[in-house]
Coordinates of C-alpha atoms in Angstrom, one line a residue:
X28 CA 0.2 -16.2 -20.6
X29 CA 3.9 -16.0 -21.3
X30 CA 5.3 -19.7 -21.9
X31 CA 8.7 -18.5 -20.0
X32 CA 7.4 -16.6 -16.9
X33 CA 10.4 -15.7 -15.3
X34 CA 13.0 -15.7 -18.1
X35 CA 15.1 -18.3 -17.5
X36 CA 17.3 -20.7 -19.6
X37 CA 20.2 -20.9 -21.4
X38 CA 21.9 -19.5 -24.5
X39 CA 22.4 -21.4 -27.8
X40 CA 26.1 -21.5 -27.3
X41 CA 28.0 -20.0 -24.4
X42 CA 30.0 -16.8 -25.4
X43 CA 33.7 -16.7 -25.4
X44 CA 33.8 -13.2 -23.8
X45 CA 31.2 -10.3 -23.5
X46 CA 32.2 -8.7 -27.2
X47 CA 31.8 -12.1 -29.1
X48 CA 28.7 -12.6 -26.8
X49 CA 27.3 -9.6 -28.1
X50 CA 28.1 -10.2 -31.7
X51 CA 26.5 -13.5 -31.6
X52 CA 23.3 -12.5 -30.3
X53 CA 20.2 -10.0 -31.1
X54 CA 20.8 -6.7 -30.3
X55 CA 21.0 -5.6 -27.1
X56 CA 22.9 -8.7 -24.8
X57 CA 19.9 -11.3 -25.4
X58 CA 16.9 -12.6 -27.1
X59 CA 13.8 -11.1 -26.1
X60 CA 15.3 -9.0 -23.2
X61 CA 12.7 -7.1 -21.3
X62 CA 10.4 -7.9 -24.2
X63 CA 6.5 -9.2 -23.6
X64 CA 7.7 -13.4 -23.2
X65 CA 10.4 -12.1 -20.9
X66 CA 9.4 -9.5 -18.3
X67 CA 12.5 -10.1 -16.3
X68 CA 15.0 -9.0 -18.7
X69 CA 16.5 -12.4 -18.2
X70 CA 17.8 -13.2 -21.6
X71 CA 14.7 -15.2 -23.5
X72 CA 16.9 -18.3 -24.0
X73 CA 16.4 -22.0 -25.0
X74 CA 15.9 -24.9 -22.3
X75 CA 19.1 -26.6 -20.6
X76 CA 21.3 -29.4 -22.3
X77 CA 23.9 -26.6 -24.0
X78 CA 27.1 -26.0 -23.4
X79 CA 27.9 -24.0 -20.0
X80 CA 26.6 -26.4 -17.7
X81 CA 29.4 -26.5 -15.4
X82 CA 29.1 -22.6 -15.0
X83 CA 25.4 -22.3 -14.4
X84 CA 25.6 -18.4 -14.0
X85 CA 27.8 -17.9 -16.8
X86 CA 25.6 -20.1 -18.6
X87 CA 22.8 -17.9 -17.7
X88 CA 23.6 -14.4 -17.7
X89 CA 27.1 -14.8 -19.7
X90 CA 25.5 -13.0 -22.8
X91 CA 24.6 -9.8 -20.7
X92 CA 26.4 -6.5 -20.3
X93 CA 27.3 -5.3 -16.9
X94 CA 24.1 -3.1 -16.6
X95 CA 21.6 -6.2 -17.5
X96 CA 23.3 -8.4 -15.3
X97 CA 23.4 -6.0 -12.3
X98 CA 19.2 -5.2 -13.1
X99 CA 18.8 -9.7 -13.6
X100 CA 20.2 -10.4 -10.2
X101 CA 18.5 -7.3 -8.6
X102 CA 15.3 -8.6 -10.0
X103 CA 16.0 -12.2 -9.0
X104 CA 16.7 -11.1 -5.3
X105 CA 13.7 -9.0 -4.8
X106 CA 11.4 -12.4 -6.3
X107 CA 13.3 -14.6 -3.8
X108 CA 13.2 -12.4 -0.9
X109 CA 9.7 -11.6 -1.5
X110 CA 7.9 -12.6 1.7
X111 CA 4.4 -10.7 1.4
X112 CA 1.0 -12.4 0.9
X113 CA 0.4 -15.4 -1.4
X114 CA 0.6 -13.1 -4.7
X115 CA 3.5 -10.8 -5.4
X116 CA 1.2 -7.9 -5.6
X117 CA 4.4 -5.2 -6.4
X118 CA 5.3 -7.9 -9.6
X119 CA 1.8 -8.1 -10.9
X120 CA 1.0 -4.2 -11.0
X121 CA 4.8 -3.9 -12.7
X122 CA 3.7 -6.9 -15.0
X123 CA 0.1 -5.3 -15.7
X124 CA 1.2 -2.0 -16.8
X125 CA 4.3 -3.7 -18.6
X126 CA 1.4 -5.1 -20.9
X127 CA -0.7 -2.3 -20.7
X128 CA 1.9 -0.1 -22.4
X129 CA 2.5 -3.1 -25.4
X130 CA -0.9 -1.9 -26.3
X131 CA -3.5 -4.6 -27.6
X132 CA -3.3 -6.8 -30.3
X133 CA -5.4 -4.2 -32.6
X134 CA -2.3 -2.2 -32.1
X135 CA -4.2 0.4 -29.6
X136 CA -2.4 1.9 -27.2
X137 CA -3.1 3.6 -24.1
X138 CA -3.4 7.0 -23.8
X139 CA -4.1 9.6 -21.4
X140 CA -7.4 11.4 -20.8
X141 CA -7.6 14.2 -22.3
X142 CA -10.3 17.5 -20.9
X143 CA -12.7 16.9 -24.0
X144 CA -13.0 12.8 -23.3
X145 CA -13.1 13.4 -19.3
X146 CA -16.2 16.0 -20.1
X147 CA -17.6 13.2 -22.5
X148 CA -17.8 10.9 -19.7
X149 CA -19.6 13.2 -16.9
X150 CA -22.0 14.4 -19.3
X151 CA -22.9 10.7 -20.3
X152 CA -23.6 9.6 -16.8
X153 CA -25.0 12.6 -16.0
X154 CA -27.6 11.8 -18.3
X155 CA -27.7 8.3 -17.6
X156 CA -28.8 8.6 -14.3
X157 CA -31.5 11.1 -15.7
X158 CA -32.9 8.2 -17.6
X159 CA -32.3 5.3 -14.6
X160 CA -34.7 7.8 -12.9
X161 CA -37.7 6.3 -14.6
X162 CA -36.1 2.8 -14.6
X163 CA -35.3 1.5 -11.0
X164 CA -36.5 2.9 -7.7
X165 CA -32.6 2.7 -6.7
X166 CA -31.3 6.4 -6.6
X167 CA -28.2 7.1 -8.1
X168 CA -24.9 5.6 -7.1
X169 CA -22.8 7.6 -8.6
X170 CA -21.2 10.2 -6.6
X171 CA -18.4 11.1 -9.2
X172 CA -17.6 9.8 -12.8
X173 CA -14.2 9.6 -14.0
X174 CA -12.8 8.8 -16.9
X175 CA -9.6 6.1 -16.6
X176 CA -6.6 5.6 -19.3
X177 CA -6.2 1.2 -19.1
X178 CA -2.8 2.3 -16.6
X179 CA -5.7 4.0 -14.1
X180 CA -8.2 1.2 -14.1
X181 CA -4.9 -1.3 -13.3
X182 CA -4.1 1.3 -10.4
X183 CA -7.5 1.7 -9.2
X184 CA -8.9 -1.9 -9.3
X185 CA -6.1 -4.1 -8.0
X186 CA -7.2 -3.6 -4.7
X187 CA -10.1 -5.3 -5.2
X188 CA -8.3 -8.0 -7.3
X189 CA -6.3 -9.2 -4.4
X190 CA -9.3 -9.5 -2.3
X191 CA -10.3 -12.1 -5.1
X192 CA -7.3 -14.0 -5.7
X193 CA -5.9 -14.3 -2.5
X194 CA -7.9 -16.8 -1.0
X195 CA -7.0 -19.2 -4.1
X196 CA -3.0 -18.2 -4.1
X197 CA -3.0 -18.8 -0.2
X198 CA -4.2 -22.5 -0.4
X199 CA -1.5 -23.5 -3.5
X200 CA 0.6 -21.3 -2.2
X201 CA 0.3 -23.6 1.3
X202 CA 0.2 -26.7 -0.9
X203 CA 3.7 -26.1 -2.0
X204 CA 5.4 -26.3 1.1
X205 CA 3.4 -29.4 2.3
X206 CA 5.1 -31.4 -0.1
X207 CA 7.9 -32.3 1.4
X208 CA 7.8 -35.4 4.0
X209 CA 7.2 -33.8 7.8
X210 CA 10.4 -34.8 9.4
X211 CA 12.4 -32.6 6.4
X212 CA 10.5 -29.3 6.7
X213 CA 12.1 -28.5 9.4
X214 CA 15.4 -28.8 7.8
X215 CA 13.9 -27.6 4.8
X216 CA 12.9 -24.0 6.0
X217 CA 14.5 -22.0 3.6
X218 CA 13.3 -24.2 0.3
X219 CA 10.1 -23.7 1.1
X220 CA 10.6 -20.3 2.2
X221 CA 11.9 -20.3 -1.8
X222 CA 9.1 -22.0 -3.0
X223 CA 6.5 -20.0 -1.7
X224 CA 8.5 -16.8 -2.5
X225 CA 8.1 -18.4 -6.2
X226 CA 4.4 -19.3 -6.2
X227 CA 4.3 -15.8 -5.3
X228 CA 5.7 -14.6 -7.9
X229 CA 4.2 -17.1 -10.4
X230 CA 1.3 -15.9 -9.4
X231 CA 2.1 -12.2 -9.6
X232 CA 3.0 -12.7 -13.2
X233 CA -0.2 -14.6 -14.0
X234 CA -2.5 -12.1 -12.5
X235 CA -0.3 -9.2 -13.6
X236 CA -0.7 -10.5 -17.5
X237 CA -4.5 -10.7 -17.1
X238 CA -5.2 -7.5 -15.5
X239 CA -2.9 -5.8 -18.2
X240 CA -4.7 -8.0 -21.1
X241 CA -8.3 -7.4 -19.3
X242 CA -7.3 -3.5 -19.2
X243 CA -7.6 -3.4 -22.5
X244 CA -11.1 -4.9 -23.5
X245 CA -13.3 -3.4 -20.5
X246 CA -15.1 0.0 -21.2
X247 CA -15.6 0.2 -17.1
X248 CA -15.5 -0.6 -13.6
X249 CA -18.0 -3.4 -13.6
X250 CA -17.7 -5.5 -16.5
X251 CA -17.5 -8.6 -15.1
X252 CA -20.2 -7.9 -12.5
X253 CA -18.0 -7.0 -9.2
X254 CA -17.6 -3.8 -8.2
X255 CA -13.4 -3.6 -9.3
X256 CA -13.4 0.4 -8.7
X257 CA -14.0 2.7 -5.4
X258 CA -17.4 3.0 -4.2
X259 CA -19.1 5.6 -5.3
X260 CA -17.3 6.4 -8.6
X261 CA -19.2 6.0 -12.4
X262 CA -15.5 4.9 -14.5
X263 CA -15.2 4.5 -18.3
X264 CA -12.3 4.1 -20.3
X265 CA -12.5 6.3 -23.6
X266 CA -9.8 4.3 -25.6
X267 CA -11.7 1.1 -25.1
X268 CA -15.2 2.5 -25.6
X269 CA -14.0 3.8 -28.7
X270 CA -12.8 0.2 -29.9
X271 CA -16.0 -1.3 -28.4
X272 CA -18.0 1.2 -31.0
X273 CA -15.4 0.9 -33.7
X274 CA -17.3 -1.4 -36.1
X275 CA -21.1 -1.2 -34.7
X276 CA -21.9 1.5 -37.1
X277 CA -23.3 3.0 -34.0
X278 CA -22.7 6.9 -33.5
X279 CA -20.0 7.0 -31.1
X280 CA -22.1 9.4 -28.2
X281 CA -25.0 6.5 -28.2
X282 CA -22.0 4.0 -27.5
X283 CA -20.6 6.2 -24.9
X284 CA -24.3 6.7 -23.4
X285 CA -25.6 3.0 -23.4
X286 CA -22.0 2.0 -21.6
X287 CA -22.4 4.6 -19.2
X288 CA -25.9 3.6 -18.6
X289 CA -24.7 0.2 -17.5
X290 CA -21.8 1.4 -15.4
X291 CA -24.8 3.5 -13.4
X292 CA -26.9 1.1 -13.0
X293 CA -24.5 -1.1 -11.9
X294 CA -23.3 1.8 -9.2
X295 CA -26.9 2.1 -7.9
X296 CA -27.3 -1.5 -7.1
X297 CA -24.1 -2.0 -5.3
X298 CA -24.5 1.6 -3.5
X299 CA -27.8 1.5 -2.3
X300 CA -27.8 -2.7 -1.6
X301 CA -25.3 -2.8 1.4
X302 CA -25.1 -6.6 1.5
X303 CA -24.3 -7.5 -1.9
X304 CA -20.7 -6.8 -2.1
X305 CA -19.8 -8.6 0.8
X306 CA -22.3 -11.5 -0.3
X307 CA -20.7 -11.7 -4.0
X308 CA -17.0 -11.9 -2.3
X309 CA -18.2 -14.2 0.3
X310 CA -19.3 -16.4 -2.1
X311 CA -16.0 -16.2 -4.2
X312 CA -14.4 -17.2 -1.1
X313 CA -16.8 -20.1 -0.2
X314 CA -15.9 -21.0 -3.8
X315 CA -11.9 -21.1 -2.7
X316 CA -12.3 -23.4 0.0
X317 CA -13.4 -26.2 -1.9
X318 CA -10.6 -26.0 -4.3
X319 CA -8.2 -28.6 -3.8
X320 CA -4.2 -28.9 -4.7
X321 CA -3.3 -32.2 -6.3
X322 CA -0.3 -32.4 -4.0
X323 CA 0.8 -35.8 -5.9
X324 CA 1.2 -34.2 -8.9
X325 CA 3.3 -31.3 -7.5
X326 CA 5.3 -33.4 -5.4
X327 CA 6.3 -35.2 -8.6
X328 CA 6.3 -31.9 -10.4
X329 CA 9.0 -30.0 -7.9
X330 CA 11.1 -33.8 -8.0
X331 CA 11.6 -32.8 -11.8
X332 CA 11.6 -29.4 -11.5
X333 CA 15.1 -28.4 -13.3
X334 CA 16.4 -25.1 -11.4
X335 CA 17.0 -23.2 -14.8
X336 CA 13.6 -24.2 -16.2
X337 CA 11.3 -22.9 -12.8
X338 CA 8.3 -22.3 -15.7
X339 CA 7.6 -26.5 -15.3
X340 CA 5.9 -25.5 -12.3
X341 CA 3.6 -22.7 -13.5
X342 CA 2.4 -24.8 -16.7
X343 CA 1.6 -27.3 -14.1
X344 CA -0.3 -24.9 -12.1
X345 CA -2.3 -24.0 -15.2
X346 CA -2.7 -27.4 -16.0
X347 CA -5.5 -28.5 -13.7
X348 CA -3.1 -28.2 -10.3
X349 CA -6.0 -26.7 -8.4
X350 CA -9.6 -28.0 -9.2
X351 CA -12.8 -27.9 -7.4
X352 CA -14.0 -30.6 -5.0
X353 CA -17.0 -32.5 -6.1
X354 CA -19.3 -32.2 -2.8
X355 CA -22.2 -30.4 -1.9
X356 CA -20.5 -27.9 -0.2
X357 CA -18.5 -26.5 -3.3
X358 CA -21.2 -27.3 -5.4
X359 CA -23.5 -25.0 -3.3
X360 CA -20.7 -22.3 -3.1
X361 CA -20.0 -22.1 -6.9
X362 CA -24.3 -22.5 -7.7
X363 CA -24.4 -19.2 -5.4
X364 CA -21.5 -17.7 -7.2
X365 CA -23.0 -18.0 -10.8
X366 CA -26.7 -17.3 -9.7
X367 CA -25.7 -14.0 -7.8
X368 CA -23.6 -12.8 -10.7
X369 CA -26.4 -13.8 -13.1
X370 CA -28.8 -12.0 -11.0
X371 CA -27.0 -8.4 -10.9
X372 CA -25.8 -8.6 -14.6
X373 CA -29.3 -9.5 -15.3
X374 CA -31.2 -6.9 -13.4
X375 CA -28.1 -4.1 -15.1
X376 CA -29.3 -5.6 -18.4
X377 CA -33.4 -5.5 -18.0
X378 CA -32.8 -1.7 -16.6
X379 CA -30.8 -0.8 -18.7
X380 CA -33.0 -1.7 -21.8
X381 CA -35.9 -0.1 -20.1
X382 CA -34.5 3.1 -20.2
X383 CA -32.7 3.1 -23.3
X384 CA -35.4 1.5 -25.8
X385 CA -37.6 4.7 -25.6
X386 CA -34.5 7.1 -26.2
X387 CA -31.3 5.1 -28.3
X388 CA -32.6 3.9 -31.9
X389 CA -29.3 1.5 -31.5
X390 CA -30.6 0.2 -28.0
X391 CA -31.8 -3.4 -29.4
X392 CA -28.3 -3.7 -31.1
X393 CA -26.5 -2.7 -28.6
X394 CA -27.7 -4.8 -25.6
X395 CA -27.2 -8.0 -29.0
X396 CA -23.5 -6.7 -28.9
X397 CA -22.9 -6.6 -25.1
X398 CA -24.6 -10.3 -24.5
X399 CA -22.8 -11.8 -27.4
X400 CA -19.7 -10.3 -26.1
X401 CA -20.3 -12.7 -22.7
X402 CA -21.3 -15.7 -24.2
X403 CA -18.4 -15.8 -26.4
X404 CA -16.1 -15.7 -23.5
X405 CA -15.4 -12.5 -23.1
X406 CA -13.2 -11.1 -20.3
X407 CA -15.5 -12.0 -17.3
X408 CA -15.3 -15.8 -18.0
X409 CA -12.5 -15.7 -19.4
X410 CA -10.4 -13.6 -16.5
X411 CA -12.4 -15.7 -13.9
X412 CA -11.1 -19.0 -15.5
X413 CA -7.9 -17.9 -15.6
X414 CA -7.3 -16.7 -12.0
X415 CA -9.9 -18.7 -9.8
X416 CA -10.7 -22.0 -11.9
X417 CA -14.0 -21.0 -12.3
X418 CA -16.0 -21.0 -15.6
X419 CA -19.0 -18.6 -15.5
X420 CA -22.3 -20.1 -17.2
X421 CA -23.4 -17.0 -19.6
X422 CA -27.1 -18.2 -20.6
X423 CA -27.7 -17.6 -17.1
X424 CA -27.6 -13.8 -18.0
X425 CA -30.2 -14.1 -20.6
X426 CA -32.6 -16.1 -18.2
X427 CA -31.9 -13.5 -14.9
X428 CA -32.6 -10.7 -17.6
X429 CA -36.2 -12.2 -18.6
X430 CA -36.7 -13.0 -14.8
X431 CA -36.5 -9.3 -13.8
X432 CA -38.2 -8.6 -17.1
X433 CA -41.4 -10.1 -15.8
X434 CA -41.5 -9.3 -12.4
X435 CA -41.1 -5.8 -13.7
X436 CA -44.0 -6.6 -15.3
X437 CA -45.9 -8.7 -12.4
X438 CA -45.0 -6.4 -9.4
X439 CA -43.8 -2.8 -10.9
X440 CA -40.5 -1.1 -10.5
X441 CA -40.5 -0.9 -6.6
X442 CA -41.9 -4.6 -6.4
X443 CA -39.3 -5.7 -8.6
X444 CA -36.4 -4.0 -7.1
X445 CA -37.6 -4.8 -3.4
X446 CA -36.2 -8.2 -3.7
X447 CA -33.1 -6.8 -3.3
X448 CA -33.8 -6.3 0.7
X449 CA -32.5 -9.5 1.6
X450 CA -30.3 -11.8 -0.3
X451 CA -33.2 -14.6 1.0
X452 CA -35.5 -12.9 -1.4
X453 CA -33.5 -13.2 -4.0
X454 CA -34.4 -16.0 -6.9
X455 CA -32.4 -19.0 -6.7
X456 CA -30.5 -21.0 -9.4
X457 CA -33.8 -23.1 -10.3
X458 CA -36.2 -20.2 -10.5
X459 CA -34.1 -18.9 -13.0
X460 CA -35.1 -22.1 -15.1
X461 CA -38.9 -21.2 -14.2
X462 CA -39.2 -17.3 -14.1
X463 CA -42.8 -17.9 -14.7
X464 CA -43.1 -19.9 -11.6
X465 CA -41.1 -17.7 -9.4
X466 CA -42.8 -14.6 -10.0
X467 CA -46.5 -16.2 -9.3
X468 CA -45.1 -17.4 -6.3
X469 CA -43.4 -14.6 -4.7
X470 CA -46.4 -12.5 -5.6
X471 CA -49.1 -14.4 -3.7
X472 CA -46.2 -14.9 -0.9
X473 CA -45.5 -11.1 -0.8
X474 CA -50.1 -10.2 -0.3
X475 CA -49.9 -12.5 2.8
X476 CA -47.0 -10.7 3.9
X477 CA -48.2 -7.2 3.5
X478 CA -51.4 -8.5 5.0
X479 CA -49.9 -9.5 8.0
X480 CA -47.6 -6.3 8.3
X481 CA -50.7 -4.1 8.0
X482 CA -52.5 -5.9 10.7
X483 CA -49.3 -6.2 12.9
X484 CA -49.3 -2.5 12.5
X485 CA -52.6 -1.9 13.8
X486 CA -54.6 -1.7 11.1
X487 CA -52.7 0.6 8.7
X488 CA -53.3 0.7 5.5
X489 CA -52.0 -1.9 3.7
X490 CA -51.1 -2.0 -0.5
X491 CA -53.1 -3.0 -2.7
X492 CA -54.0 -6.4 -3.4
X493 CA -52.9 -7.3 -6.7
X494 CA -54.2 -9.7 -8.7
X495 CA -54.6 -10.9 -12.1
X496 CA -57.1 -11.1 -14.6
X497 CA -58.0 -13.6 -17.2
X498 CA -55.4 -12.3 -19.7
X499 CA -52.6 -12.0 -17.0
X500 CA -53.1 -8.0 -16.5
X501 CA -52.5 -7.1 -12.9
X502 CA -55.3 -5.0 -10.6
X503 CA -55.0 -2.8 -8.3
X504 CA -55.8 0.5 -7.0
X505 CA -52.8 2.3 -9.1
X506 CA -53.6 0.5 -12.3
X507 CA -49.8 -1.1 -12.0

């Protein structure tokens, strides 16, 4: 994140006049203007102490032309008179394509689709879901694929982004107009109308830098396990699947294929499993609840805070201001967060290797590549850490992966993917320590239950009663 949010400071030495201003300075009126540490245009200057101190606006904007002066207070008035949600939505998508359009530190920029790359895509999924066919009883979720330049997905998933975030913005954002005493608030009204205008847009920047930095590493719409895009659309970003194949010495279509694989199967689970989206947001937001402000430490941060140096109080922010409560409640929230995100990536990633082992040579490597990826802290855990405190646990991917592995094995395809009925038959966080366990239980849980829905039924034929031989083969009247 940038170390100087909004810009602010003052110059090394207060100019004279505008012409000697301008000589003394970097071209173009100011250190850093409008560059990536300064998205305000503000004039990337030093801290306070200098001379100028008893003309604070001279002091601050002295070294600008007319033009940059005019834009500084136009963009200072619209983040002080800001009085939206908890996040400054308008500055984070400004801020997020800002840092899209730097490129990434590979020196890739963006780039627009072109006809050739948009056919690329649909004829990947298309034959993705071909092979997800034989994979998952799930039909396909994709009504559409598109193919998205890093400015697209920005546009297209901060939407969902804001569902995320708010919940966490809203309760610091609350935080920082309880810390005045009761009996000055009232007098106060306009300060904290301030402050919260600034949290707002403190929090606009963060989010808007980590969308734009996150745009360029995902190849899709569902890297970090949510579903960021519109229902029903298959997304991949060429430019970024390019990079992500760059030094595999993988052929570039089996790259392409084995990413838009994952972005299907991750379409068909969230398409054709109503509950899950709302249960994977609720859980986000169970997880915001329990967060806590440390309200002594921002009272004694805003008592410091020096006007020309507003950035104290975003460092603080990212310095452990908010942190999770330690009771059973947020502990539950954040085990069901982790364990339902483990779950889908896991179920995407046992799929997905189903259907592409027979077909990819590269399929082994690939899946190596993509679980590497998380459990170096790639942009899931990374972008989650950044924006909601939260730290995913990656080996939880590997052991939800051989979970759904064996029940694939135990129960079939259908069996396997029935538990996604109900988010009650779903494994918990300690079967995914003992897959083993889990699946022998669910199996002889799920006889008795067909057993009793048969006879309920009158008699109807019920499924086959599977069971297992000495060398842990199943039985049954389908040979599955």
């Amino acid at each position: 994140m940038s170390d100087t949010p909004f810009g602010f400071g003052l110059p090394p030495e207060e100019p004279e006049n505008g012409d000697e201003g301008k000589k003394k300075d970097s071209p173009g009126g100011g250190q850093g203007a409008g560059g990536p540490g300064n998205p305000f245009g503000f004039g990337g200057l030093p801290g306070a102490g200098g001379p100028g101190g008893d003309n604070p606006f001279a002091a601050m904007f002295g070294s600008m032309n007319p033009n940059d002066l005019g834009a500084a207070f136009q963009q200072l008035g619209q983040m002080l008179s800001y009085e939206g949600g908890p996040v400054n939505w308008d500055m984070a998508k400004d801020i997020a394509r800002q840092t899209v359009s730097q490129g990434t530190a590979d020196g890739t920029k963006d780039a627009s689709v072109g006809p050739a790359e948009r056919g690329a895509v649909e004829e990947a999924v298309r034959l993705a879901d071909l092979w997800l066919d034989d994979a998952t009883s799930l039909p396909s979720g994709s009504g559409v694929a598109v193919a998205w330049s890093r400015a697209e997905w920005v546009e297209a998933t901060l939407p969902v982004w804001k569902e995320l975030v708010d919940p966490v913005a809203e309760r610091v954002g609350l935080a920082m107009g309880d810390v005045l005493p009761e009996e000055m608030q009232a007098m106060a009204g306009p300060l904290i109308g301030m402050m919260r205008s600034m949290g707002g847009a403190m929090f606009g920047q963060q989010i808007g830098q980590a969308v734009g930095v996150l745009a360029g590493e995902v190849v899709g719409s569902t890297d970090i396990g949510l579903p960021l895009g519109p229902s029903g659309k298959a997304a991949l970003l060429p430019v970024n699947v390019e990079a992500f194949g760059k030094d595999l010495g993988v052929p570039q279509e089996e790259v392409r294929l084995y990413l838009a694989l994952r972005e299907a199967a991750h379409q068909r689970l969230f398409a054709h499993v109503p509950w899950l989206r709302s249960h994977l947001f609720g859980a986000v937001e169970g997880y915001a609840r329990g967060i806590k402000v440390d309200t002594a430490k921002l009272e004694d941060v805003v008592g410091q805070l020096d006007p020309q140096n507003p950035e104290q109080l975003q460092e603080a922010l990212q310095q452990g201001m908010f942190q999770p409560e330690d009771t059973p409640e947020q502990k539950a929230a954040l085990a069901r967060l982790e364990t339902a995100l483990a779950l889908v990536e896991g179920w995407v990633d046992a799929v997905v290797h189903a259907a592409a082992k027979p077909r990819l040579s590269s399929a082994d490597a690939l899946r190596e590549t993509l679980r590497r990826r998380r459990a170096t802290g790639g942009p899931a855990e990374q972008t989650f850490a950044t924006l909601i405190g939260l730290e995913l646990r990656p080996r939880r991917l590997r052991d939800a992966s051989r979970l759904w592995a064996s029940l694939t094995d135990a129960r079939g395809v259908d069996g396997r993917d029935g538990l996604w009925a109900h988010p009650d038959m779903l494994p918990t966080a300690s079967d995914l320590d003992d897959p083993d366990g889990f699946v022998h239980h669910e199996q002889l849980d799920f006889s008795e239950l067909d057993k009793m829905l048969g006879e309920a039924a009158g008699g109807g034929t019920a499924k086959p009663d599977l069971k297992k031989d000495d060398a842990g083969d199943e039985e049954g009247d389908d040979g599955k």
